[in-house]
């Protein structure tokens, strides 16, 4: 069985998100790693929402003189 290198996320029924990484080895075997990335992905999403809010706030401040 050939295993291509790569990583994908699997959402578990309880809401956790597990990153699964596949790494083929020179001898024909492979190494899989499993990492719970739930908190990291939630933090990244929160930061993206905050950045969007700050961008909107700055745009509104720039428009303030026209109102």
PDB file of C-alpha atoms in Angstrom:
ATOM      1  CA  UNK A   1       0.000   0.000   0.000  1.00  0.00           C
ATOM      2  CA  UNK A   2       1.395   3.394  -1.030  1.00  0.00           C
ATOM      3  CA  UNK A   3       0.709   6.221   1.428  1.00  0.00           C
ATOM      4  CA  UNK A   4       1.038   9.774   0.122  1.00  0.00           C
ATOM      5  CA  UNK A   5       2.518  12.340   2.512  1.00  0.00           C
ATOM      6  CA  UNK A   6       0.079  14.888   3.813  1.00  0.00           C
ATOM      7  CA  UNK A   7      -2.125  16.126   6.596  1.00  0.00           C
ATOM      8  CA  UNK A   8      -5.875  16.328   6.903  1.00  0.00           C
ATOM      9  CA  UNK A   9      -8.290  17.215   9.690  1.00  0.00           C
ATOM     10  CA  UNK A  10     -10.948  14.881  11.008  1.00  0.00           C
ATOM     11  CA  UNK A  11     -13.849  16.266  13.027  1.00  0.00           C
ATOM     12  CA  UNK A  12     -14.889  13.860  15.742  1.00  0.00           C
ATOM     13  CA  UNK A  13     -18.539  13.350  16.800  1.00  0.00           C
ATOM     14  CA  UNK A  14     -17.813  15.223  20.062  1.00  0.00           C
ATOM     15  CA  UNK A  15     -16.584  18.309  18.143  1.00  0.00           C
ATOM     16  CA  UNK A  16     -12.848  17.797  18.587  1.00  0.00           C
ATOM     17  CA  UNK A  17     -10.704  18.270  15.484  1.00  0.00           C
ATOM     18  CA  UNK A  18      -7.833  15.833  15.000  1.00  0.00           C
ATOM     19  CA  UNK A  19      -5.024  16.540  12.512  1.00  0.00           C
ATOM     20  CA  UNK A  20      -3.754  13.323  10.958  1.00  0.00           C
ATOM     21  CA  UNK A  21      -0.340  13.479   9.264  1.00  0.00           C
ATOM     22  CA  UNK A  22       0.984  10.704   7.013  1.00  0.00           C
ATOM     23  CA  UNK A  23       4.721  10.430   6.331  1.00  0.00           C
ATOM     24  CA  UNK A  24       6.098   7.599   4.173  1.00  0.00           C
ATOM     25  CA  UNK A  25       9.444   6.148   5.254  1.00  0.00           C
ATOM     26  CA  UNK A  26      12.305   5.111   2.941  1.00  0.00           C
ATOM     27  CA  UNK A  27      11.921   1.430   3.914  1.00  0.00           C
ATOM     28  CA  UNK A  28       8.330   1.324   2.622  1.00  0.00           C
ATOM     29  CA  UNK A  29       6.589   1.845   5.953  1.00  0.00           C
ATOM     30  CA  UNK A  30       4.966   5.027   7.127  1.00  0.00           C
ATOM     31  CA  UNK A  31       4.450   7.107  10.252  1.00  0.00           C
ATOM     32  CA  UNK A  32       1.074   8.557  11.185  1.00  0.00           C
ATOM     33  CA  UNK A  33       0.751  11.252  13.838  1.00  0.00           C
ATOM     34  CA  UNK A  34      -2.478  12.381  15.460  1.00  0.00           C
ATOM     35  CA  UNK A  35      -2.806  15.787  17.116  1.00  0.00           C
ATOM     36  CA  UNK A  36      -5.831  17.417  18.742  1.00  0.00           C
ATOM     37  CA  UNK A  37      -5.874  20.844  17.072  1.00  0.00           C
ATOM     38  CA  UNK A  38      -9.300  21.910  18.310  1.00  0.00           C
ATOM     39  CA  UNK A  39      -8.133  24.736  20.578  1.00  0.00           C
ATOM     40  CA  UNK A  40      -5.625  26.042  18.029  1.00  0.00           C
ATOM     41  CA  UNK A  41      -8.207  26.176  15.236  1.00  0.00           C
ATOM     42  CA  UNK A  42     -10.754  27.859  17.509  1.00  0.00           C
ATOM     43  CA  UNK A  43      -8.129  30.433  18.552  1.00  0.00           C
ATOM     44  CA  UNK A  44      -7.225  31.083  14.902  1.00  0.00           C
ATOM     45  CA  UNK A  45     -10.905  31.600  14.048  1.00  0.00           C
ATOM     46  CA  UNK A  46     -11.280  34.021  16.979  1.00  0.00           C
ATOM     47  CA  UNK A  47      -8.246  35.997  15.823  1.00  0.00           C
ATOM     48  CA  UNK A  48      -9.646  36.197  12.294  1.00  0.00           C
ATOM     49  CA  UNK A  49     -12.969  37.531  13.638  1.00  0.00           C
ATOM     50  CA  UNK A  50     -11.113  40.077  15.793  1.00  0.00           C
ATOM     51  CA  UNK A  51      -9.027  41.207  12.812  1.00  0.00           C
ATOM     52  CA  UNK A  52     -12.212  41.643  10.761  1.00  0.00           C
ATOM     53  CA  UNK A  53     -13.782  43.723  13.537  1.00  0.00           C
ATOM     54  CA  UNK A  54     -10.695  45.917  13.853  1.00  0.00           C
ATOM     55  CA  UNK A  55     -10.569  46.407  10.091  1.00  0.00           C
ATOM     56  CA  UNK A  56     -14.221  47.487  10.091  1.00  0.00           C
ATOM     57  CA  UNK A  57     -13.615  49.838  13.020  1.00  0.00           C
ATOM     58  CA  UNK A  58     -10.684  51.480  11.247  1.00  0.00           C
ATOM     59  CA  UNK A  59     -12.712  51.902   8.068  1.00  0.00           C
ATOM     60  CA  UNK A  60     -15.520  53.547  10.046  1.00  0.00           C
ATOM     61  CA  UNK A  61     -13.059  55.894  11.753  1.00  0.00           C
ATOM     62  CA  UNK A  62     -11.716  56.960   8.358  1.00  0.00           C
ATOM     63  CA  UNK A  63     -15.257  57.699   7.158  1.00  0.00           C
ATOM     64  CA  UNK A  64     -16.231  59.636  10.315  1.00  0.00           C
ATOM     65  CA  UNK A  65     -15.254  63.080   8.893  1.00  0.00           C
ATOM     66  CA  UNK A  66     -17.755  62.613   6.054  1.00  0.00           C
ATOM     67  CA  UNK A  67     -20.749  62.215   8.373  1.00  0.00           C
TER      68      UNK A  67
END
